[in-house]
Amino acid sequence: MCGISGIVSYKNVSKRLVKSLSNLEYRGYDSCGVAYLRNGQIEIRKDIGTISEVEARERLSDPVSCIGIAHTRWATHGGVTKANAHPHLSYHQNFVIIHNGIISNFRELREELSKQGYEFKSDTDSEIVAQLLEYHYEQTKDVEQALVDTIHRLEGSYAFATITPYDPERIYCTRHESPLLIGVGPDSQYIGSDLNAFIEYTKNLITLSDGEYAILDKDGYVIKNAMTGREAQREITHISWDAEISKKGGYPHFMLKEIHEEPQVVHTVMQLESEKIAKLAEMINEAKRVYLTGMGTAYYVTVIAQYYLAQLTGKFYNTLCADEFENVGEFDEDTLVIAVSQSGETYDTLSALRCAKNRGAKTAAVVNMLGSTMSHDVDHVIMQGSGSEICVLSTKAALAQVVALIRTGIELGSHFSPDQAEEFDQRRREILQTPQYIQQILDELSGIIRLIANKIYHITNWLFLGRGIYYAVSLEGALKLKEVTYHHAESMTGGFMKHGTISLIDSQMGSVFFVPPETEKKLHTDTMSNVEEIKARGGFVLGVHSGPFNPLFDQQIILPDAPPFIMPLLHIAASHLLAYFVAVKLRRNIDKPRSLAKSVTVP
Ligand code: M6R
C-alpha cells in the first residue's frame, strides 16, 4: 500500500532516493518523507502532500548522505498528518524506520513500552517498530540482535527498514506478508516495495521471503532467516524491462500511455512460452474443482475469462472474489486456485491463496510484477510481461490477463475436443488480430470517445449493462469509470436490471450498453430489448457496439467490425478510453485517484 525505498552507496543517495520515491508514489500519496544518516545523526524530512509538494517545501533531496530510507504513505492507522508521516524516529532518536503493512498487536506493545517510559509521537502502528528496535538494542547493544528480537515481537503484516547511528553504513530490513525487494548494484544497494523503486539504477533483483531479514551495505548484502539465524543463498533475477516503460513518454497521463500499450501487451501475451500455458491447462484438467480469483479489476478479469472458458471448453469454472474465499470456498488437494493479480501483492488474493494452500489445494497465478510475493508463492506462475503499470487503474495489465486465460482456454478446449483443431486455430488467429483492431480504436475512435465524454461528463449516476460475456465487460467498465471519475456506476446484466433497478431510470440516469454483434442473435436481440426498456422510461443511453449507426442510442461508440470472438476485448479497450476521457473533462487526478493505491496490501 505504501511505498518503501532505501539506498546505501559509495556516492550521495539523496537525489536517487527522492526519484525512487516518485516512482513509487502510485502506491500511496497522502504524505511522504526521507531519513538520512549524516555526521553520526539521523536527519528526517517529511510532511503531508505529494512528493513534489513536500520536496518543494522540505527540500527532501538537499542533504548529502551515502545512506537513506524513504516512504510514501497511504494512511491506515492514524490520519494524514505530518506526525503520522514516515519515517518514524525512536524515543531516544537512535533508530528511524519506514514501514509498510499493519502491525496488529501495536496497542499491546505500545502500552508495554509506555510503561517503560517510551513516549510516542504519532497515532500510527508503525512507530512501535522504531521503539522496539531501540528497546531491544538497549538490552543487547547489538543492532542485528535488536532487529531479530523486534521481529519476534511483531504480529501482522510488515515490511520495514531501519538505519541507525549505531551502525551508520548499513540498512537493516525485513518482511512478513508485505513485499520487499533488494536491488543489487555495483556500488550501491537498494531496497524497494516494488521494482519501480530501483529499476532506473539496477536491473538485478532479489525477493526477500517472509521471515527473512537483510543487511545491506554499499558493497553487498546478506540475507538471514529470522528464526534460525542461518544465512540464505539467493539467485539474482535480471529484469528485462526497460526503465523507459515507467515514464510517461509524451502522454499526458500514465493511464492514456498504458491504454495505448494495450495492442503491444496482447501481442506479448500471445508470444509467451506455450509450455507455461499448457502447464496451467494441464493443472485445470487434473483438478476436480477449479476457482479463479482476484480483487477489483483482476476479479473482473476472472469473470470475463469464465465466459471465455465456458465457450472454449463447455465447462463452468467457479470465480470467487478473493476476500470472500475463506467464507464460502471449498478446497482440498483436488482443488486448483488460479489467482489473477497485476501487482502480485494484493493482500486479499494472497490470503485466498494461502488459505487454499493450507488445505492442500494447488495454486497458480497470472501476475505482472516480477519478484512479487505471488509469483514466488504459487505452484505455477504465468508472468504476463506487460511491463510496469504506473497508473493506479489497471488497464493494459487487465486486458493482457484476459488474453492469457483465453490462451489457456484454447489449450484446454483443444485437449478436450481434438476433432475441433481447425476451430481452435481460427480462435488463435483471431486473437492475433486483436492488437490491430485495438490500434484502430486508439487511432480512429479516441477523438469521438473524447467528444462523447465531453457531452456526458455531467451525468453522475450510471448503469453499465450487458448480457453474456458483455455483462462481465460491463463490470470492468463500471469500475474504471467509478474509480477515476468518482461518478457512481453500477453494473448488472440486462435481465437483472428489470428486477428492481429499472425504477431508477429517468432523464438524469445514464446507461452504457455493451452490445454484442448482431451475429450473436439472441444476446443481441435481448440486449436491444433492454435498451428499448430504458429509452421508454426517458433514460439516456450510450451504446457501445459494432453495428450500423442506430438512432435509438443517445450517443454511440461504433467499434470496428471484428470477429465476434474478440469483440469483448475491443469493448474493454473502449471502456478504458471512455473512463479516461470523462476523467480528463472532470479534471480528476487520473493516475492517482483519491483514496486509492496501486497495490492494496492490507486487509
Ligand atoms: O494488483 P492487483 O491486480 O491484485 O489489484 C487488484 C485490484 O486492487 C485492482 O485491480 C484495482 O481494482 C484497480 N484499481 C482497478 O483499476
XYZ file of C-alpha atoms and ligand atoms in Angstrom:
619
model
C 0.000 0.000 0.000
C 2.743 2.369 0.964
C 5.991 2.771 -0.943
C 9.306 1.901 0.648
C 12.714 2.745 -0.686
C 16.279 2.792 0.631
C 19.782 3.195 -0.762
C 23.257 2.663 0.668
C 26.060 3.695 -1.638
C 29.580 4.967 -2.177
C 28.003 8.166 -3.529
C 25.393 10.636 -2.346
C 21.963 8.971 -2.402
C 19.540 11.836 -1.828
C 18.636 12.668 -5.441
C 18.223 8.985 -6.329
C 16.193 8.364 -3.199
C 13.664 11.090 -3.948
C 13.467 9.986 -7.601
C 12.871 6.448 -6.449
C 10.135 7.691 -4.126
C 8.441 9.479 -7.027
C 8.493 6.210 -8.971
C 6.660 4.580 -6.059
C 4.184 7.364 -5.440
C 1.390 5.392 -7.094
C 1.483 3.075 -4.049
C 0.236 5.822 -1.729
C 0.231 9.579 -1.801
C -1.050 11.093 1.441
C 2.333 12.105 2.795
C 5.984 11.229 2.355
C 9.405 11.590 3.867
C 13.065 10.645 3.924
C 15.663 9.926 6.588
C 19.432 10.134 6.161
C 22.415 9.481 8.381
C 24.701 12.496 8.395
C 27.648 13.092 10.695
C 26.512 10.332 13.020
C 22.990 11.724 13.322
C 19.596 10.951 11.869
C 18.062 13.668 9.727
C 14.368 13.380 8.848
C 12.405 15.474 6.376
C 8.717 14.716 5.902
C 5.265 16.243 5.514
C 1.798 15.690 4.122
C 1.192 16.176 0.391
C 2.540 14.800 -2.837
C 6.252 14.189 -3.281
C 6.714 17.254 -5.465
C 4.862 19.426 -2.923
C 6.860 18.075 0.003
C 10.112 18.287 -1.965
C 9.384 21.955 -2.690
C 8.679 22.704 0.983
C 11.097 20.421 2.805
C 13.882 20.004 0.233
C 13.928 16.236 0.646
C 16.827 15.807 -1.756
C 19.123 18.546 -0.424
C 21.070 16.640 2.245
C 24.261 14.906 1.144
C 24.493 11.391 2.533
C 25.521 7.908 1.420
C 22.656 6.164 3.194
C 18.948 6.917 3.348
C 15.452 5.462 3.540
C 12.210 6.914 2.184
C 8.475 6.320 2.327
C 5.279 7.411 0.609
C 2.148 6.750 2.650
C -1.415 5.536 2.156
C -2.953 6.076 5.582
C -4.339 3.107 7.524
C -3.704 3.815 11.219
C -3.793 7.498 12.065
C -4.909 10.423 9.918
C -2.982 12.251 7.245
C -0.726 14.418 9.419
C 2.947 15.289 9.497
C 3.373 13.354 12.739
C 1.912 10.240 11.152
C 4.042 10.526 8.020
C 7.041 8.190 7.819
C 9.948 7.915 8.671
C 9.364 7.466 12.407
C 12.033 8.033 14.996
C 12.530 6.110 18.237
C 12.134 7.899 21.571
C 15.886 8.371 22.140
C 16.330 9.185 18.459
C 18.662 6.305 17.690
C 16.556 4.300 15.227
C 14.500 5.551 12.319
C 12.114 3.321 10.383
C 9.839 3.146 7.382
C 7.073 0.564 7.398
C 4.506 -0.912 5.037
C 1.657 -3.141 6.293
C -0.186 -3.347 9.600
C 1.239 -4.294 12.997
C -1.850 -5.880 14.525
C -0.512 -6.066 18.127
C 0.780 -2.497 18.207
C -1.595 -1.396 21.003
C -0.325 -4.029 23.471
C 3.291 -3.298 22.549
C 2.724 0.419 22.855
C 1.234 0.038 26.288
C 4.155 -2.119 27.356
C 6.791 0.356 26.174
C 4.860 3.347 27.518
C 5.218 1.765 30.948
C 8.984 1.691 30.330
C 8.901 5.441 29.747
C 8.817 5.464 25.940
C 6.819 8.343 24.506
C 5.024 8.119 21.178
C 4.622 10.990 18.756
C 2.233 9.516 16.173
C -1.062 7.609 16.021
C 0.419 5.007 13.719
C 1.004 1.327 14.286
C 4.393 1.805 12.595
C 6.112 3.877 15.280
C 6.209 0.875 17.587
C 8.814 -0.707 15.295
C 11.314 2.108 15.913
C 10.654 1.988 19.661
C 11.062 -1.785 19.839
C 14.337 -1.642 17.934
C 15.664 0.886 20.384
C 14.333 -1.009 23.384
C 15.970 -4.251 22.277
C 19.198 -2.501 21.353
C 19.360 -1.168 24.909
C 19.228 -4.786 26.148
C 21.779 -6.292 23.746
C 23.880 -3.419 22.330
C 23.708 -5.270 19.005
C 21.738 -3.864 16.068
C 21.217 -7.195 14.301
C 20.039 -8.854 17.504
C 17.722 -5.905 18.193
C 16.200 -6.437 14.726
C 15.688 -10.159 15.331
C 14.173 -9.534 18.776
C 11.858 -6.922 17.271
C 10.744 -9.276 14.510
C 9.844 -11.867 17.137
C 7.578 -9.399 18.917
C 5.606 -8.242 15.892
C 2.286 -9.644 14.680
C 0.539 -8.676 11.464
C 1.960 -7.897 8.073
C 5.006 -5.770 7.604
C 7.961 -4.791 5.545
C 10.211 -2.318 7.279
C 13.689 -0.884 7.082
C 15.802 0.953 9.595
C 19.028 2.922 9.779
C 20.821 3.846 12.980
C 23.928 5.772 14.038
C 24.944 2.620 15.934
C 25.806 1.055 12.563
C 25.900 4.028 10.205
C 26.791 2.276 6.941
C 24.092 -0.380 6.826
C 20.377 -0.650 6.082
C 18.540 -3.360 8.040
C 15.232 -4.591 6.650
C 12.755 -7.439 6.888
C 9.349 -8.568 5.687
C 6.353 -10.671 6.630
C 3.374 -10.814 4.254
C 4.285 -7.458 2.767
C 6.559 -7.042 -0.244
C 10.228 -6.110 -0.050
C 12.808 -6.401 -2.813
C 16.541 -5.851 -2.887
C 18.236 -4.244 -5.869
C 21.880 -5.173 -6.285
C 24.173 -2.639 -7.914
C 27.949 -2.428 -8.360
C 28.471 0.417 -5.896
C 25.034 0.797 -4.321
C 22.433 -1.500 -2.825
C 18.727 -0.716 -2.887
C 15.521 -1.768 -1.223
C 12.033 -1.205 -2.567
C 8.456 -2.275 -2.050
C 8.427 -2.971 -5.780
C 10.978 -2.854 -8.511
C 9.977 0.615 -9.680
C 11.941 1.804 -6.650
C 15.241 0.978 -8.313
C 14.702 -0.180 -11.907
C 16.331 3.050 -13.110
C 19.523 2.156 -11.257
C 19.846 -1.604 -11.333
C 18.110 -4.484 -13.033
C 19.407 -7.098 -10.597
C 16.702 -8.103 -8.198
C 16.302 -10.361 -5.171
C 12.983 -11.026 -3.461
C 13.103 -11.324 0.294
C 10.890 -14.130 1.607
C 8.626 -13.962 4.644
C 10.561 -14.281 7.891
C 13.862 -13.210 6.382
C 15.863 -10.113 7.077
C 18.625 -8.471 5.074
C 21.568 -6.278 5.951
C 22.822 -4.092 3.130
C 25.999 -2.081 2.830
C 27.498 -0.340 -0.180
C 29.354 -3.487 -1.290
C 26.613 -6.082 -0.961
C 24.043 -7.757 1.191
C 23.461 -10.675 3.500
C 20.099 -12.391 3.921
C 19.231 -14.445 7.004
C 16.309 -16.375 8.374
C 14.944 -14.609 11.454
C 14.026 -17.885 13.189
C 17.205 -19.881 12.621
C 19.740 -17.087 12.076
C 21.015 -19.096 9.114
C 22.234 -17.306 6.030
C 20.083 -17.752 2.896
C 21.624 -18.031 -0.576
C 19.621 -16.308 -3.264
C 19.796 -16.195 -7.009
C 19.659 -12.780 -8.572
C 16.879 -12.241 -11.112
C 17.737 -9.999 -14.034
C 14.880 -7.698 -15.039
C 14.453 -7.245 -18.749
C 12.004 -4.313 -18.558
C 13.268 -1.023 -19.712
C 13.132 1.834 -17.194
C 11.598 3.877 -20.037
C 8.402 1.911 -19.587
C 7.979 3.635 -16.216
C 7.989 7.054 -17.872
C 5.097 8.904 -19.477
C 6.717 9.030 -22.914
C 4.914 12.181 -24.076
C 1.427 11.149 -22.927
C -0.346 13.492 -20.504
C -1.106 10.609 -18.139
C 0.184 7.113 -17.490
C -3.389 5.885 -17.898
C -3.509 7.024 -21.520
C 0.002 5.736 -22.186
C -0.913 2.357 -20.749
C -4.175 2.152 -22.742
C -2.041 2.857 -25.816
C 0.156 -0.086 -24.839
C -2.812 -2.473 -24.983
C -2.056 -3.691 -28.532
C 1.536 -4.426 -27.516
C 0.695 -6.318 -24.302
C -1.826 -8.513 -26.119
C 0.887 -9.323 -28.643
C 3.350 -10.085 -25.814
C 0.957 -12.492 -24.124
C 0.440 -14.275 -27.425
C 4.223 -14.789 -27.573
C 4.550 -16.266 -24.039
C 6.000 -19.759 -23.961
C 3.339 -22.309 -24.877
C 4.680 -24.682 -22.183
C 3.647 -22.260 -19.444
C 0.108 -22.054 -20.803
C -0.042 -25.802 -21.418
C 1.024 -26.462 -17.825
C -1.808 -24.298 -16.477
C -4.266 -26.068 -18.786
C -2.963 -29.398 -17.528
C -3.428 -28.318 -13.897
C -7.011 -27.277 -14.670
C -7.636 -30.557 -16.398
C -6.293 -32.579 -13.468
C -8.220 -30.699 -10.787
C -11.658 -31.795 -9.632
C -12.591 -28.261 -8.636
C -11.196 -25.006 -10.038
C -11.544 -21.472 -8.705
C -10.456 -18.294 -10.417
C -9.915 -15.423 -8.044
C -8.667 -11.858 -7.708
C -9.789 -8.451 -6.483
C -11.210 -5.397 -8.234
C -10.393 -5.423 -11.903
C -8.361 -8.610 -11.503
C -11.513 -10.308 -10.234
C -13.464 -8.985 -13.205
C -10.748 -10.432 -15.430
C -11.636 -13.824 -13.971
C -15.336 -13.261 -14.664
C -14.618 -12.333 -18.289
C -12.365 -15.389 -18.503
C -15.115 -17.541 -17.023
C -17.284 -16.805 -20.061
C -14.418 -17.439 -22.459
C -13.514 -20.704 -20.729
C -17.124 -21.849 -20.854
C -17.279 -21.068 -24.556
C -13.984 -22.810 -25.320
C -14.287 -25.851 -23.087
C -18.008 -26.248 -22.481
C -17.271 -26.299 -18.750
C -18.167 -23.999 -15.886
C -15.300 -22.792 -13.715
C -16.003 -21.003 -10.435
C -14.956 -17.440 -9.911
C -14.846 -16.037 -6.410
C -13.774 -12.664 -5.086
C -10.587 -13.317 -3.111
C -11.783 -11.614 0.076
C -14.757 -13.996 0.312
C -12.699 -17.070 -0.339
C -12.401 -18.288 3.207
C -16.101 -17.723 3.814
C -17.520 -19.939 1.086
C -14.691 -21.648 -0.756
C -14.418 -25.385 -0.580
C -10.950 -26.755 -1.176
C -8.910 -29.874 -0.769
C -5.956 -31.464 -2.534
C -8.043 -31.926 -5.698
C -8.739 -28.200 -5.932
C -6.874 -25.702 -8.082
C -6.978 -21.989 -7.303
C -5.910 -19.629 -10.083
C -5.257 -16.085 -8.944
C -5.011 -13.040 -11.170
C -3.072 -10.014 -9.983
C -1.176 -7.182 -11.600
C 0.935 -6.437 -8.537
C 1.167 -9.954 -7.162
C 0.945 -8.344 -3.726
C -2.782 -7.877 -3.126
C -3.480 -8.860 0.472
C -6.857 -10.493 -0.136
C -5.636 -12.509 -3.104
C -2.534 -13.678 -1.263
C -4.714 -14.629 1.723
C -7.026 -16.659 -0.515
C -4.039 -18.490 -1.975
C -2.581 -19.182 1.477
C -5.926 -20.428 2.729
C -6.206 -22.778 -0.264
C -2.617 -23.960 0.082
C -3.069 -24.683 3.781
C -5.893 -27.032 2.870
C -3.761 -28.846 0.325
C -5.038 -27.166 -2.841
C -2.758 -26.449 -5.797
C -2.228 -22.832 -6.757
C -1.404 -20.924 -9.916
C -1.382 -17.269 -10.874
C -1.261 -14.836 -13.751
C 0.900 -11.980 -12.493
C 2.547 -8.923 -13.955
C 5.070 -7.800 -11.349
C 8.378 -9.600 -11.407
C 9.688 -10.519 -7.982
C 6.254 -10.217 -6.385
C 5.201 -12.445 -3.489
C 2.527 -14.206 -5.535
C 4.901 -15.015 -8.360
C 7.071 -16.895 -5.852
C 4.419 -18.471 -3.688
C 2.245 -20.311 -6.212
C 2.899 -23.750 -7.681
C 2.785 -22.383 -11.214
C 3.025 -18.817 -12.434
C 2.415 -17.168 -15.774
C 4.349 -13.908 -15.856
C 2.362 -11.844 -18.321
C 5.232 -9.456 -19.138
C 3.108 -6.362 -19.666
C 5.746 -4.027 -18.234
C 5.270 -1.632 -15.353
C 1.753 -0.289 -14.947
C 2.105 3.008 -13.125
C -1.430 4.431 -13.247
C -3.354 3.211 -10.219
C -6.053 1.967 -12.570
C -5.305 -1.323 -14.186
C -5.867 -1.211 -17.937
C -3.248 -2.872 -20.117
C -2.407 -5.455 -17.449
C -6.057 -6.480 -17.147
C -6.509 -6.906 -20.882
C -3.342 -8.984 -21.101
C -4.569 -11.201 -18.261
C -7.799 -11.912 -20.103
C -5.782 -12.949 -23.153
C -3.529 -15.221 -21.060
C -6.628 -17.001 -19.776
C -8.154 -17.201 -23.261
C -4.962 -18.896 -24.442
C -5.349 -21.343 -21.580
C -8.965 -21.948 -22.622
C -7.924 -22.624 -26.208
C -5.305 -25.088 -24.969
C -7.860 -26.848 -22.777
C -10.517 -26.853 -25.473
C -8.079 -28.389 -27.982
C -7.320 -31.085 -25.426
C -10.996 -31.885 -24.764
C -12.040 -31.723 -28.421
C -9.105 -32.631 -30.684
C -11.553 -33.013 -33.564
C -12.140 -29.260 -33.493
C -8.481 -28.360 -34.045
C -9.258 -26.129 -37.004
C -11.780 -24.136 -34.988
C -9.270 -23.542 -32.182
C -6.623 -22.494 -34.679
C -9.114 -19.997 -36.027
C -9.631 -18.589 -32.491
C -5.849 -18.264 -32.113
C -5.624 -16.366 -35.391
C -8.417 -14.049 -34.256
C -6.652 -13.228 -31.002
C -3.537 -12.458 -33.004
C -5.600 -9.856 -34.874
C -6.725 -8.149 -31.649
C -3.786 -5.696 -31.437
C -4.576 -4.292 -34.876
C -8.261 -3.762 -34.025
C -7.420 -2.091 -30.705
C -4.909 0.080 -32.532
C -7.721 1.072 -34.881
C -9.863 2.081 -31.891
C -6.991 4.135 -30.469
C -6.270 5.813 -33.797
C -9.766 6.345 -35.123
C -12.127 6.442 -32.154
C -10.199 8.338 -29.450
C -11.447 11.677 -30.803
C -15.076 10.516 -30.924
C -14.935 8.991 -27.465
C -13.464 12.239 -26.171
C -16.316 14.223 -27.756
C -18.862 11.881 -26.195
C -17.110 12.175 -22.818
C -17.344 15.956 -23.065
C -21.113 15.666 -23.592
C -21.861 13.152 -20.843
C -19.411 14.052 -18.080
C -22.101 15.811 -16.019
C -24.155 12.611 -15.579
C -23.195 11.355 -12.138
C -25.187 8.106 -11.980
C -24.660 5.292 -14.425
C -25.781 1.755 -15.100
C -23.339 -0.382 -17.078
C -25.274 -3.154 -18.756
C -24.622 -6.165 -20.885
C -25.570 -9.781 -21.369
C -23.397 -12.861 -21.532
C -19.730 -12.003 -21.653
C -20.725 -8.383 -22.263
C -22.087 -8.316 -18.737
C -18.604 -9.280 -17.496
C -17.155 -6.498 -19.658
C -19.638 -4.038 -18.156
C -18.378 -4.902 -14.647
C -14.904 -3.785 -15.639
C -16.199 -0.714 -17.495
C -18.196 0.453 -14.478
C -15.280 0.027 -12.078
C -12.989 2.019 -14.365
C -15.471 4.884 -14.630
C -16.133 4.859 -10.891
C -12.578 4.879 -9.664
C -11.260 7.577 -11.956
C -14.272 9.938 -12.292
C -15.839 9.461 -8.816
C -19.210 9.094 -10.543
C -21.454 6.331 -9.407
C -21.560 3.388 -11.833
C -23.267 0.110 -11.180
C -23.077 -2.895 -13.398
C -25.566 -5.683 -13.915
C -26.970 -7.994 -16.542
C -29.619 -6.603 -18.854
C -32.035 -9.174 -17.492
C -31.377 -8.324 -13.848
C -31.900 -4.613 -14.465
C -35.641 -5.214 -14.898
C -35.939 -6.719 -11.437
C -35.726 -3.561 -9.353
C -33.066 -1.225 -10.674
C -35.249 -0.085 -13.558
C -37.141 2.086 -11.068
C -34.095 4.396 -11.024
C -34.438 5.232 -14.703
C -35.258 8.834 -15.519
C -33.666 11.526 -17.662
C -30.869 12.036 -15.108
C -29.740 8.425 -15.161
C -27.198 7.299 -17.745
C -26.857 3.773 -19.076
C -23.943 2.334 -21.029
C -24.836 -0.755 -23.026
C -22.173 -3.136 -24.290
C -23.997 -4.607 -27.229
C -22.911 -7.939 -28.749
C -22.576 -8.184 -32.543
C -25.751 -8.998 -34.439
C -24.308 -12.421 -35.305
C -24.876 -13.369 -31.661
C -28.571 -13.247 -32.379
C -30.258 -13.951 -29.058
C -27.800 -11.971 -26.953
C -28.043 -9.063 -29.359
C -31.846 -9.067 -29.519
C -32.246 -9.383 -25.759
C -29.747 -6.581 -25.145
C -31.545 -4.301 -27.586
C -34.854 -5.056 -25.824
C -33.270 -3.767 -22.625
C -32.160 -0.626 -24.452
C -35.775 -0.094 -25.547
C -36.990 -0.566 -21.985
C -34.689 2.161 -20.745
C -35.478 4.516 -23.598
C -39.215 4.008 -22.949
C -38.655 5.415 -19.443
C -36.764 8.502 -20.610
C -33.305 7.199 -19.756
C -30.124 8.340 -21.530
C -28.334 5.514 -23.360
C -24.779 5.310 -24.639
C -24.372 2.269 -26.864
C -21.034 0.570 -27.471
C -21.484 -1.705 -30.468
C -20.129 -2.749 -33.836
C -23.268 -2.452 -35.949
C -24.502 0.352 -38.171
C -25.445 3.738 -36.667
C -28.550 3.239 -34.534
C -30.738 6.284 -33.762
C -32.106 4.565 -30.662
C -28.928 5.449 -28.787
C -28.421 8.974 -27.485
C -24.700 8.543 -28.066
C -22.784 5.659 -29.572
C -19.291 4.309 -29.923
C -19.162 2.223 -33.076
C -16.337 -0.280 -32.844
C -14.578 -1.968 -35.777
C -16.403 -4.998 -37.085
C -14.002 -7.614 -35.692
C -14.578 -11.368 -35.325
C -17.215 -11.905 -32.591
C -14.759 -13.970 -30.517
C -12.521 -10.966 -29.852
C -15.237 -8.274 -29.737
C -15.349 -8.268 -25.892
C -11.655 -7.287 -25.861
C -12.415 -4.312 -28.070
C -15.260 -3.294 -25.768
C -12.853 -3.398 -22.812
C -10.404 -1.098 -24.590
C -13.230 1.317 -25.478
C -14.479 1.352 -21.880
C -10.964 2.267 -20.706
C -10.853 5.208 -23.108
C -14.322 6.337 -22.070
C -13.416 6.405 -18.363
C -10.188 8.219 -19.177
C -11.773 10.998 -21.234
C -14.622 11.614 -18.754
C -11.989 11.940 -16.020
C -9.978 14.357 -18.184
C -13.056 16.531 -18.674
C -13.695 16.464 -14.920
C -10.025 17.292 -14.249
C -9.603 14.338 -11.941
C -6.291 13.176 -10.563
C -6.169 10.487 -13.207
C -3.087 8.462 -12.371
C -3.675 8.706 -8.635
C -7.415 8.939 -7.920
C -8.379 9.884 -4.393
C -8.226 7.212 -1.689
C -6.779 4.549 -3.992
C -3.370 2.911 -4.155
C -1.817 0.676 -6.762
C -1.458 -2.386 -4.604
C -3.712 -2.974 -1.647
C -1.510 -4.895 0.757
C -3.730 -4.563 3.835
C -6.995 -6.321 4.814
O -2.627 -5.811 -8.101
P -3.953 -6.491 -8.333
O -4.207 -6.754 -9.762
O -4.104 -7.718 -7.486
O -5.003 -5.444 -7.816
C -6.351 -5.774 -7.651
C -7.204 -4.526 -7.512
O -6.816 -3.814 -6.386
C -7.086 -3.616 -8.747
O -7.451 -4.288 -9.905
C -7.977 -2.378 -8.579
O -9.316 -2.729 -8.608
C -7.604 -1.367 -9.652
N -7.595 -0.058 -9.112
C -8.508 -1.438 -10.840
O -8.235 -0.491 -11.805
